[in-house]
Amino acid sequence: MDRIGLIALREIRQRTASRGFRLATAITMLAALAYVILPHALASRSTVKVVATAKAPTELQRGAIATAAETLGLRVEFRNFAGLAAAKAAVLSGAAIFAYDPAKGFFVKRVAAQDQATLFAQRAAQQLGAARSLEAAGLSASQLELITHPKAPPVVGLTPTGKASSRNTKAAAIAAVLMYILLSQYGAWVMLGVVEEKSSRVVEVLLSTVTPRQLLVGKITGIGAVALIHAAALVVAMTAGLLAIGSSPSAILSGGLLWLAPLWFILGYAFYCTLFAAVGSMVSRTEDAQAASFPVTLPMLAGYIVALFGLGGTFPDTLLKGLALVPGLSPFLIPAMYAIGRVSATEAAISALLSLAATYFLALAAARIYRASILRTGSRVSWREAASGALRSRRLPAESEA
Amino acid sequence: MLEFRKLSKSYAGTNALDEMTFSVPSGEVFGFLGPNGAGKTTAMRSIFGLIELDSGQVLYRGAQIGREQLQRFGYMPEERGLYPKMTVLDHLTYLARLHEVPARAAKERALELVEKLQISGGPGAKIESLSLGNSQRTQVAAALIHQPEVLILDEPFSSLDPLSIEIVKGMLEDYAQEGATVLFSSHQLELVEGFCKSVAIANQGRIVLAGAVEALTESQTRLVVRVREDPEGSFLEGLEGVSRRGSDSNGQRIEVQDDGAARRALEAAMAAGTVLRYDHVRRSLVEVFREAVESTQATGAGD
């Protein structure tokens, strides 16, 4: 194994063995799971209503009540009780939204104008009355079905809206949030890893045998691999959650997110990691790292916020597309925009190429800063000093044969 | 042979290295001495390309040192550098692997060094749990892990207890005897005197004195004289060209200006009684060091 591989492997081993990594991965997996399951569970609880029946309802009665429920965005569950008194008791205790007795009608806890139970019961009564009338008129079951559930003509939009759907919007938001969490966390890991090596002075021992470029690339590769492991764990957690609620994982990852999100995570990591490493090389103490990293975290935060507001339609399309081409912002914007159909494959590809080109030049500059600053001790190296050090720095003799 | 040829380096107008030139022969332990700020650490770091020299070069076997040669160099910097969360074994194995030692050999070598250097807690101990002395021993092991041809050690004996010093000294001597080049810096001159064959003394970025310890400490003007009947040496009073330099169990130490003064001292001793001892003595390395450093002007230079 070459030196870069050894350095990367050490990073992977050390990071994955740490309690902090395991805890953070477990917590974020639980959060991802909760993000998928909780809304479903809460929505189910709030939309499923129990109707207490004093006697098993007929198909007609069930259909009428279910249709009324649909008009209010509810779903209904029938529960049969031993007589009307028991059914009424269930309503009074809050276990059922209303009680129904085919012979005596609908019973709600209290009749009120804006009350959901009252509205539901009234609509069910109207629906049932209409169904009974149609049945009395001698219509067949299929005719009744046609009347209660008519085939409506399609409504077609004249301008393309892509594949946008509420589900895709949700997936796009998840992509933006995860991108921000993972890039912030692993960017910080790169930075702190560099600071640790610098503050413990082990870097001097390492640089007597490896070049700064090998050390930098090895570290970034190792921590990047750990980040991908973490991202994969989150995808596993979300997939498990989706399967648990009976939803198809491919549905939420539609719109190209399945391959686009990991790809843009790699592009985003490549863009930011060398910058974080350069910041790490400029400070000697962990306490100074956060303040020094502000210029790097700022575009990340901007990209994240623009992505979230962009999904909500706050920005004009042209502006959003323009911002999506800006390297540094694009990792947050492109996957989200692509998921909701606001950016084409060509535009995404152009943005990716721009990001790669910017990454290349940034990595060259950051590597020079890293090389010029990593062995400097004492007070924090300012950006101006780092830049002038990088410009002055020439290839070290020991690097020439690397 | 390792050659430092006209190394110059300045920081903000201060000369850390001012055309520093000296050679370290193979097969012996070589001491690199000098007060704080003499340029020792800067010179050592320049071997590994850890600083960019303004001019000059370091040569090994007559050629400039490249990445391939550096794989055969071992380095222990002044500032101790260890991964606190790793175990001693993992840390040593990792460094050996970076020096292209195969995995199995790296592990065997690490275990051997842990045993030889008597690192308490053993190979499985986490570095953050080690005492200062054991961290220091681990650092020495890290420099030796790949059996380098050239060993550069910056203050290897600082914070080591006497037992550890003896162990490390023994290992370095063995190394040198096998033909390795061993260069180390130290402020512990008494230790250097009995340990190194040759030394170079730096001050203000330049070498002010270099050579074999035996030759540097040799002196024709230092004598010890002892007379049974006059152990206090009162016979030395008033002798022209003779200065008293204290006494020890061997007798009275004196410094003579020339051969005439030496003869006068001997004649006075013989006249005073039975001469038990009259001999040349060596100067201490501390004296040699002090004289060499004091003879150079004090203008700021830095490590």
XYZ file of C-alpha atoms in Angstrom:
705
model
C 0.000 0.000 0.000
C 1.363 3.456 -0.833
C 1.772 6.236 1.684
C -1.449 8.023 0.780
C -3.305 4.747 1.275
C -1.636 4.194 4.662
C -2.495 7.702 5.815
C -6.090 7.319 4.615
C -6.416 3.930 6.305
C -5.148 5.320 9.598
C -7.750 8.084 9.416
C -10.531 5.597 8.663
C -9.485 3.298 11.509
C -9.051 6.065 14.044
C -12.275 7.868 13.143
C -14.543 4.838 12.922
C -13.137 3.439 16.170
C -13.874 6.638 18.068
C -16.844 6.762 20.372
C -17.728 10.171 18.964
C -18.164 8.816 15.435
C -20.271 5.889 16.544
C -22.454 8.094 18.697
C -22.862 10.752 16.006
C -23.696 8.108 13.392
C -26.225 6.426 15.668
C -27.884 9.737 16.558
C -28.095 10.945 12.961
C -29.417 7.529 11.850
C -32.126 7.753 14.488
C -32.883 11.310 13.398
C -33.117 10.190 9.754
C -35.395 7.342 10.751
C -37.554 9.681 12.801
C -37.649 12.174 9.925
C -39.227 9.530 7.700
C -41.452 7.732 10.183
C -42.703 10.460 12.515
C -44.595 12.629 9.971
C -46.254 9.501 8.654
C -47.175 8.299 12.125
C -48.433 11.722 13.193
C -50.350 12.210 9.947
C -51.913 8.782 10.288
C -52.941 9.494 13.831
C -54.493 12.836 12.954
C -56.350 11.727 9.807
C -57.709 8.324 10.801
C -60.968 8.750 12.642
C -62.916 6.061 14.478
C -66.655 5.860 13.848
C -68.458 3.982 16.609
C -71.324 1.936 15.207
C -74.150 0.462 17.255
C -74.690 -2.175 14.601
C -72.471 -3.420 11.747
C -72.999 -0.937 8.848
C -74.016 -2.033 5.373
C -71.751 -1.472 2.339
C -73.860 1.509 1.349
C -73.539 3.064 4.796
C -69.806 2.433 4.952
C -69.283 3.863 1.466
C -71.263 7.009 2.238
C -69.395 7.684 5.481
C -65.983 6.979 3.833
C -66.801 9.345 0.950
C -67.723 12.073 3.443
C -64.418 11.457 5.224
C -62.493 11.826 1.953
C -63.968 15.268 1.325
C -62.449 16.377 4.642
C -59.066 14.691 4.005
C -59.774 12.040 6.609
C -59.716 8.299 6.642
C -62.202 6.289 8.585
C -62.115 3.184 10.726
C -65.350 1.518 11.808
C -65.565 0.001 15.256
C -68.661 -1.931 16.223
C -70.009 -1.560 19.784
C -72.592 -3.563 21.707
C -75.478 -1.161 21.300
C -75.880 2.581 20.914
C -75.161 3.374 24.571
C -71.689 1.848 24.309
C -71.081 3.656 21.004
C -72.141 6.991 22.576
C -69.831 6.320 25.559
C -66.947 5.877 23.106
C -67.718 9.295 21.609
C -67.911 10.948 25.030
C -64.585 9.401 26.056
C -62.937 10.659 22.845
C -62.312 7.177 21.467
C -64.586 7.844 18.450
C -65.388 10.966 16.423
C -69.094 10.194 16.295
C -71.479 7.308 16.820
C -73.817 5.935 14.154
C -76.931 3.905 14.527
C -78.700 3.079 11.223
C -82.019 3.394 13.002
C -81.359 6.580 15.010
C -78.754 8.549 13.089
C -75.443 10.297 13.962
C -74.363 11.344 17.475
C -71.522 13.807 18.096
C -70.180 14.965 21.431
C -71.413 18.527 20.899
C -72.873 20.165 17.794
C -70.785 23.194 16.819
C -70.401 25.114 13.549
C -66.636 24.769 13.050
C -66.312 21.404 14.757
C -64.706 18.694 12.584
C -66.882 15.940 14.113
C -70.067 17.918 13.454
C -68.997 18.708 9.890
C -68.028 15.092 9.245
C -71.241 13.724 10.686
C -73.340 16.240 8.715
C -71.580 15.390 5.434
C -71.888 11.656 6.156
C -75.595 12.116 6.822
C -76.033 14.050 3.543
C -73.981 11.477 1.637
C -75.965 8.639 3.171
C -79.271 10.370 2.442
C -78.291 10.907 -1.209
C -77.081 7.306 -1.558
C -80.320 6.002 -0.079
C -82.368 8.137 -2.459
C -80.398 6.887 -5.458
C -80.748 3.314 -4.232
C -84.482 3.851 -3.798
C -84.612 5.138 -7.394
C -83.545 1.644 -8.443
C -79.956 2.309 -9.522
C -77.600 -0.638 -9.677
C -74.436 -0.820 -7.574
C -72.214 0.089 -10.569
C -74.422 3.063 -11.410
C -74.247 4.184 -7.808
C -70.428 3.901 -7.913
C -70.311 6.008 -11.074
C -72.353 8.738 -9.434
C -70.481 8.781 -6.140
C -67.026 8.444 -7.757
C -67.350 10.029 -11.226
C -64.455 9.818 -13.715
C -63.227 13.397 -13.947
C -61.492 14.731 -17.088
C -57.766 15.482 -16.690
C -56.480 18.996 -15.937
C -53.324 19.664 -17.990
C -50.845 22.522 -17.368
C -49.573 24.439 -20.423
C -46.033 25.119 -19.065
C -43.762 22.226 -17.971
C -43.414 21.734 -14.275
C -40.998 18.792 -14.455
C -41.391 15.984 -12.026
C -42.143 18.200 -9.064
C -44.335 16.704 -6.455
C -44.666 17.183 -2.741
C -42.734 13.961 -2.306
C -39.872 15.224 -4.491
C -39.827 18.552 -2.660
C -39.497 16.658 0.576
C -36.668 14.566 -0.879
C -34.921 17.706 -2.146
C -35.149 19.303 1.305
C -33.718 16.142 2.860
C -30.856 16.254 0.343
C -30.041 19.893 1.188
C -30.163 19.260 4.948
C -28.022 16.121 4.740
C -25.551 17.840 2.425
C -25.132 20.666 4.914
C -24.825 18.358 7.928
C -22.318 16.024 6.273
C -20.189 18.708 4.614
C -20.046 20.758 7.836
C -19.199 17.770 9.980
C -16.580 16.204 7.770
C -15.097 19.519 6.689
C -14.643 20.255 10.388
C -13.083 16.819 10.878
C -10.504 17.531 8.194
C -9.731 20.880 9.798
C -9.518 19.511 13.352
C -7.478 16.524 12.163
C -4.906 18.898 10.711
C -4.931 21.038 13.884
C -4.461 17.946 16.081
C -1.448 16.815 14.088
C -0.054 20.304 14.250
C -0.705 20.879 17.956
C 0.635 17.436 18.976
C 3.660 18.132 16.703
C 3.376 14.700 15.145
C 3.264 16.483 11.804
C 6.999 17.168 11.995
C 7.708 13.454 12.320
C 5.341 12.648 9.457
C 6.729 15.305 7.154
C 10.208 13.909 7.606
C 9.041 10.890 5.624
C 6.000 11.937 3.580
C 5.380 15.068 1.551
C 2.780 17.631 2.648
C 0.800 16.731 -0.483
C 0.710 13.028 0.460
C -0.306 13.845 4.021
C -3.044 16.202 2.850
C -4.458 13.872 0.190
C -4.326 10.860 2.532
C -6.155 12.701 5.286
C -8.826 14.067 2.966
C -9.357 10.668 1.326
C -9.620 8.864 4.662
C -12.046 11.298 6.239
C -13.999 11.451 2.957
C -14.384 7.668 3.055
C -15.649 7.879 6.630
C -18.125 10.553 5.513
C -19.403 8.253 2.765
C -19.806 5.439 5.302
C -21.835 7.821 7.451
C -23.918 8.948 4.454
C -24.541 5.321 3.498
C -25.666 4.589 7.058
C -28.147 7.458 6.823
C -29.498 6.169 3.497
C -29.890 2.726 5.070
C -31.769 4.245 8.023
C -34.089 6.215 5.722
C -34.691 3.233 3.468
C -35.554 1.115 6.493
C -37.934 3.847 7.653
C -39.618 4.072 4.259
C -40.036 0.319 4.096
C -41.441 0.320 7.617
C -44.198 2.772 6.690
C -44.913 0.871 3.506
C -43.498 3.508 1.194
C -41.193 2.685 -1.685
C -37.612 3.968 -1.161
C -37.337 4.578 -4.906
C -40.246 6.998 -4.676
C -38.457 9.392 -2.340
C -35.217 9.061 -4.279
C -36.884 9.739 -7.592
C -35.920 12.698 -9.737
C -32.335 11.414 -9.997
C -31.569 11.959 -6.308
C -30.363 8.385 -5.880
C -27.220 9.016 -7.897
C -27.163 12.807 -7.917
C -27.008 13.356 -4.144
C -23.943 11.112 -3.537
C -22.215 12.564 -6.601
C -22.763 16.109 -5.436
C -21.720 15.191 -1.934
C -18.377 14.059 -3.347
C -18.103 17.240 -5.436
C -18.993 19.381 -2.420
C -16.565 17.547 -0.154
C -13.798 17.907 -2.734
C -14.526 21.631 -3.000
C -14.536 22.349 0.730
C -12.134 19.812 2.256
C -8.889 21.360 1.013
C -10.078 24.747 2.235
C -10.779 23.313 5.677
C -7.338 21.669 5.645
C -5.733 25.001 4.757
C -7.559 26.644 7.683
C -6.402 23.844 9.991
C -2.792 24.402 8.971
C -3.082 28.087 9.855
C -3.945 27.604 13.536
C -2.054 25.866 16.309
C -4.927 25.376 18.733
C -8.335 23.758 18.326
C -9.931 26.781 20.021
C -8.805 29.054 17.193
C -10.056 26.782 14.437
C -13.719 27.749 14.487
C -13.129 31.480 14.114
C -10.540 30.901 11.405
C -12.927 28.707 9.426
C -15.638 31.368 9.158
C -14.747 32.392 5.563
C -15.152 28.737 4.532
C -18.381 28.003 6.400
C -20.059 31.164 5.089
C -20.619 29.954 1.487
C -21.809 26.606 2.872
C -24.420 28.326 4.974
C -25.402 30.551 2.039
C -25.815 27.530 -0.246
C -27.916 25.744 2.337
C -30.208 28.710 2.974
C -30.630 29.483 -0.728
C -31.474 25.802 -1.347
C -34.162 25.779 1.329
C -35.687 29.120 0.262
C -35.329 28.167 -3.392
C -37.422 25.065 -2.812
C -40.108 27.269 -1.336
C -40.188 29.322 -4.539
C -38.794 32.507 -2.921
C -36.219 33.112 -5.668
C -36.963 33.787 -9.339
C -36.053 30.846 -11.539
C -33.293 32.743 -13.396
C -31.605 33.844 -10.183
C -31.781 30.352 -8.725
C -30.315 28.838 -11.894
C -27.535 31.428 -11.852
C -26.700 30.686 -8.218
C -26.732 26.957 -8.950
C -23.756 27.473 -11.273
C -21.650 29.072 -8.522
C -19.071 26.548 -7.206
C -19.539 26.097 -3.484
C -23.270 26.846 -3.656
C -23.993 24.245 -6.335
C -23.614 21.130 -4.091
C -26.579 22.354 -2.066
C -28.669 23.688 -4.940
C -28.302 21.262 -7.845
C -29.570 18.034 -6.177
C -32.496 19.889 -4.603
C -33.397 21.738 -7.808
C -33.005 18.648 -9.944
C -35.318 16.690 -7.668
C -38.115 19.217 -8.173
C -37.386 19.654 -11.854
C -36.057 23.218 -11.708
C -32.752 22.432 -13.370
C -32.048 20.325 -16.457
C -29.466 17.561 -16.744
C -27.348 19.790 -19.002
C -27.379 22.648 -16.516
C -26.459 20.215 -13.730
C -23.567 18.885 -15.819
C -22.280 22.397 -16.578
C -22.467 23.247 -12.883
C -20.557 20.053 -12.022
C -17.804 20.942 -14.505
C -17.545 24.467 -13.088
C -17.358 23.021 -9.580
C -14.607 20.603 -10.616
C -12.586 23.336 -12.294
C -12.910 25.607 -9.249
C -12.001 22.681 -6.962
C -8.835 22.046 -8.945
C -7.560 25.627 -8.619
C -8.694 25.941 -5.009
C -6.971 22.670 -4.099
C -3.719 23.929 -5.624
C -3.928 27.162 -3.635
C -5.039 25.403 -0.442
C -2.234 22.832 -0.717
C 0.292 25.658 -1.001
C -1.171 27.372 2.051
C -1.100 24.052 3.898
C 2.538 23.453 2.974
C 3.573 26.965 3.911
C 1.655 27.056 7.218
C 1.678 23.517 8.635
C 5.024 23.820 10.409
C 4.447 27.350 11.660
C 3.755 27.458 15.362
C 2.607 30.117 17.768
C -0.058 32.637 16.876
C -2.646 32.049 14.179
C -1.491 32.645 10.615
C -3.723 35.259 8.983
C -5.180 34.666 5.515
C -2.908 37.402 4.170
C 0.204 35.805 5.719
C -0.895 32.380 4.500
C -1.389 33.677 0.969
C 1.988 35.406 0.866
C 3.623 32.296 2.405
C 1.996 30.155 -0.279
C 3.231 32.477 -3.019
C 6.774 32.490 -1.617
C 6.835 28.762 -0.918
C 8.645 26.740 -3.496
C 8.750 22.979 -3.684
C 10.826 21.620 -0.831
C 13.932 19.643 -1.846
C 12.596 16.515 -0.207
C 9.414 16.728 -2.278
C 11.151 16.765 -5.609
C 11.287 13.011 -5.948
C 7.909 12.327 -4.429
C 29.109 10.982 5.742
C 26.551 13.717 6.254
C 27.722 17.172 5.174
C 26.210 20.503 6.068
C 27.546 22.859 3.453
C 27.227 26.630 3.917
C 23.647 26.527 5.216
C 22.034 29.954 5.488
C 18.587 30.837 6.670
C 17.225 34.094 8.008
C 13.896 34.925 9.603
C 12.823 38.573 9.458
C 16.391 39.785 9.170
C 17.790 37.467 11.855
C 20.303 34.875 10.768
C 19.304 31.473 12.127
C 21.969 29.849 9.983
C 24.966 31.788 8.726
C 26.883 29.635 6.257
C 26.946 26.798 8.772
C 29.355 24.090 7.630
C 30.382 20.821 9.261
C 30.499 17.086 8.576
C 29.230 14.102 10.513
C 31.200 10.894 9.899
C 29.468 7.518 9.751
C 30.012 4.899 12.408
C 30.149 7.194 15.419
C 27.897 9.184 17.677
C 28.279 12.891 16.902
C 27.204 15.634 19.323
C 25.749 18.886 18.048
C 26.125 21.515 20.747
C 25.310 25.146 21.148
C 23.364 27.565 23.311
C 19.665 28.208 22.689
C 19.230 29.978 19.391
C 22.495 28.695 17.921
C 20.709 27.226 14.871
C 20.872 23.514 15.775
C 17.188 22.726 15.277
C 17.021 24.767 12.070
C 20.007 22.874 10.664
C 18.463 19.516 11.610
C 15.100 20.410 10.123
C 16.767 21.454 6.891
C 17.923 17.848 6.359
C 14.302 16.782 5.926
C 13.227 19.793 3.905
C 11.094 20.965 6.824
C 12.428 24.475 6.280
C 13.440 26.134 3.072
C 17.090 27.179 3.175
C 18.045 30.552 1.734
C 21.223 28.912 0.451
C 23.494 25.957 1.057
C 22.775 22.262 0.985
C 22.928 19.106 3.038
C 24.664 16.188 1.344
C 24.655 12.515 2.198
C 27.420 10.418 0.713
C 28.296 13.389 -1.471
C 24.850 13.753 -3.045
C 21.860 15.976 -2.334
C 19.257 14.246 -0.203
C 16.095 13.217 -2.023
C 12.918 11.481 -0.957
C 14.418 8.033 -1.511
C 17.371 8.717 0.800
C 15.087 10.215 3.431
C 13.350 6.861 3.788
C 16.616 5.659 5.325
C 16.783 8.568 7.760
C 15.304 8.555 11.245
C 14.232 11.784 12.910
C 13.291 12.703 16.426
C 12.274 16.371 16.558
C 12.728 18.548 19.589
C 8.972 18.924 19.959
C 7.635 15.470 20.694
C 5.103 14.280 18.157
C 2.886 11.283 18.875
C -0.752 10.437 18.147
C -2.252 10.466 21.651
C -5.207 8.216 20.795
C -3.139 5.447 19.220
C -1.496 2.576 21.020
C 2.303 2.400 21.144
C 2.279 -0.599 18.799
C -0.072 0.977 16.251
C 1.847 4.239 16.270
C 5.218 2.560 15.747
C 3.877 0.162 13.117
C 2.243 3.032 11.243
C 5.486 5.022 11.111
C 7.411 1.925 10.018
C 4.903 1.309 7.219
C 5.310 4.913 6.066
C 9.013 4.085 5.757
C 8.095 1.154 3.530
C 8.748 -1.563 6.117
C 6.501 -4.587 5.367
C 3.601 -4.970 7.828
C 4.835 -8.106 9.557
C 8.411 -6.869 9.931
C 7.080 -3.525 11.193
C 5.129 -5.208 13.953
C 8.036 -7.440 14.977
C 10.402 -4.473 15.042
C 7.945 -2.422 17.098
C 7.565 -5.196 19.674
C 11.347 -5.572 19.852
C 11.859 -1.852 20.480
C 9.117 -1.673 23.101
C 10.919 -4.437 24.961
C 14.417 -3.017 24.505
C 13.407 0.455 25.575
C 11.331 -0.957 28.435
C 8.277 1.145 27.632
C 6.025 0.515 30.591
C 2.470 -0.469 29.779
C 3.716 -2.465 26.826
C 2.801 -2.280 23.156
C -0.928 -2.058 23.868
C -0.688 1.067 26.029
C -2.371 4.163 24.687
C 0.100 6.955 24.137
C -2.009 9.475 26.039
C -1.673 7.260 29.127
C 2.145 7.205 29.059
C 4.354 9.149 31.441
C 6.662 11.819 30.015
C 9.652 9.476 30.169
C 7.808 6.661 28.428
C 6.534 9.045 25.751
C 10.144 10.031 25.224
C 11.197 6.404 24.891
C 8.356 5.834 22.401
C 9.635 8.814 20.456
C 13.102 7.294 20.354
C 11.573 4.002 19.188
C 9.706 5.896 16.444
C 12.993 7.271 15.145
C 14.585 3.797 15.157
C 11.608 1.788 13.915
C 12.805 1.433 10.311
C 16.468 0.799 11.205
C 17.704 3.985 9.551
C 21.198 4.535 8.199
C 21.181 8.082 9.492
C 19.713 9.073 12.798
C 18.970 12.714 13.622
C 17.896 13.328 17.201
C 17.064 16.747 18.586
C 17.521 16.731 22.369
C 16.843 12.987 22.781
C 17.862 12.896 26.436
C 15.776 15.758 27.771
C 13.249 14.585 30.386
C 14.763 11.082 30.526
C 15.692 9.589 33.877
C 19.236 8.202 34.368
C 18.138 4.616 33.665
C 16.434 5.644 30.420
C 19.485 7.679 29.420
C 21.682 4.605 29.807
C 19.293 2.465 27.739
C 19.066 5.023 24.926
C 22.817 5.658 24.980
C 23.461 1.935 24.660
C 21.116 1.668 21.680
C 22.685 4.643 19.902
C 26.194 3.304 20.482
C 25.175 -0.063 19.038
C 23.711 1.717 16.079
C 26.833 3.700 15.400
C 28.983 0.592 15.732
C 26.913 -1.027 13.012
C 27.949 1.831 10.726
C 25.038 4.252 11.101
C 25.489 8.004 11.219
C 24.152 9.344 14.507
C 23.794 13.088 15.064
C 22.161 14.433 18.176
C 21.867 17.777 19.858
C 22.048 18.219 23.586
C 22.609 20.696 26.367
C 23.768 17.943 28.723
C 27.513 18.415 28.154
C 28.705 15.958 30.797
C 26.674 13.282 29.065
C 28.019 14.259 25.644
C 31.624 14.256 26.855
C 31.619 10.612 27.806
C 29.437 9.518 24.930
C 30.409 11.272 21.693
C 33.567 10.760 19.754
C 33.220 14.090 17.974
C 31.233 17.281 18.446
C 30.443 20.504 16.648
C 29.708 23.629 18.672
C 27.418 26.190 17.053
C 26.726 29.763 17.994
C 24.816 32.446 16.143
C 24.188 30.176 13.191
C 27.842 29.257 12.649
C 30.083 26.412 13.760
C 32.596 27.916 16.155
C 34.430 24.726 17.056
C 34.369 21.150 15.789
C 36.455 18.045 16.151
C 37.136 14.945 18.220
C 36.239 15.391 21.886
C 39.617 14.015 22.898
C 41.485 16.598 20.840
C 39.260 19.493 21.918
C 39.661 18.781 25.615
C 43.366 18.034 25.453
C 45.491 20.666 27.157
C 49.231 21.275 27.619
C 48.675 23.980 30.214
C 46.480 22.178 32.726
C 48.255 20.228 35.441
C 47.449 18.431 38.645
C 50.076 18.270 41.375
C 50.035 16.606 44.784
C 52.656 16.660 47.540
C 52.244 14.357 50.518
C 53.576 16.868 53.044
C 51.620 19.829 51.626
C 48.210 18.647 50.378
C 46.862 22.243 50.513
C 49.475 23.271 47.910
C 50.904 26.263 49.740
C 54.170 25.686 47.822
C 52.378 27.043 44.749
C 51.920 30.505 46.252
C 53.742 33.267 44.413
C 55.083 31.110 41.588
C 55.435 33.157 38.395
C 53.155 32.048 35.511
C 51.228 29.588 37.692
C 47.508 30.054 38.482
C 45.583 27.844 40.872
C 42.343 26.337 39.507
C 40.994 24.630 42.600
C 41.533 21.139 43.902
C 39.987 17.681 43.961
C 40.893 14.245 45.263
C 43.743 14.044 42.728
C 45.446 17.130 44.076
C 45.823 20.819 43.271
C 44.743 21.890 39.766
C 46.871 24.578 38.197
C 47.206 26.356 34.885
C 50.665 27.238 33.655
C 51.579 29.935 31.160
C 54.447 28.055 29.509
C 56.943 25.245 29.932
C 59.091 27.412 32.252
C 56.176 27.889 34.642
C 55.493 24.132 34.537
C 59.100 23.450 35.474
C 58.960 25.970 38.324
C 55.851 24.297 39.691
C 57.521 20.878 39.612
C 60.673 22.191 41.312
C 58.590 23.861 44.060
C 56.675 20.618 44.614
C 59.836 18.560 44.892
C 61.240 21.065 47.347
C 58.047 20.832 49.433
C 58.157 17.077 49.905
C 57.312 13.810 48.214
C 55.561 14.426 44.878
C 52.729 11.887 44.645
C 51.307 13.239 41.403
C 52.346 15.618 38.674
C 50.400 15.192 35.438
C 48.616 16.898 32.566
C 44.827 16.938 32.831
C 42.115 17.504 30.266
C 39.790 20.464 30.181
C 36.131 19.632 30.601
C 33.814 19.919 27.607
C 31.874 22.518 29.599
C 34.986 24.712 29.637
C 35.664 24.129 25.973
C 32.044 24.975 25.171
C 32.040 28.116 27.279
C 35.239 29.409 25.736
C 34.079 28.655 22.209
C 30.741 30.374 22.693
C 32.132 33.356 24.576
C 34.707 33.948 21.890
C 31.957 34.693 19.350
C 30.130 37.970 19.426
C 26.595 37.961 20.695
C 24.367 39.041 17.864
C 20.922 37.456 17.659
C 20.479 34.173 15.904
C 17.726 31.625 16.309
C 17.025 27.930 16.465
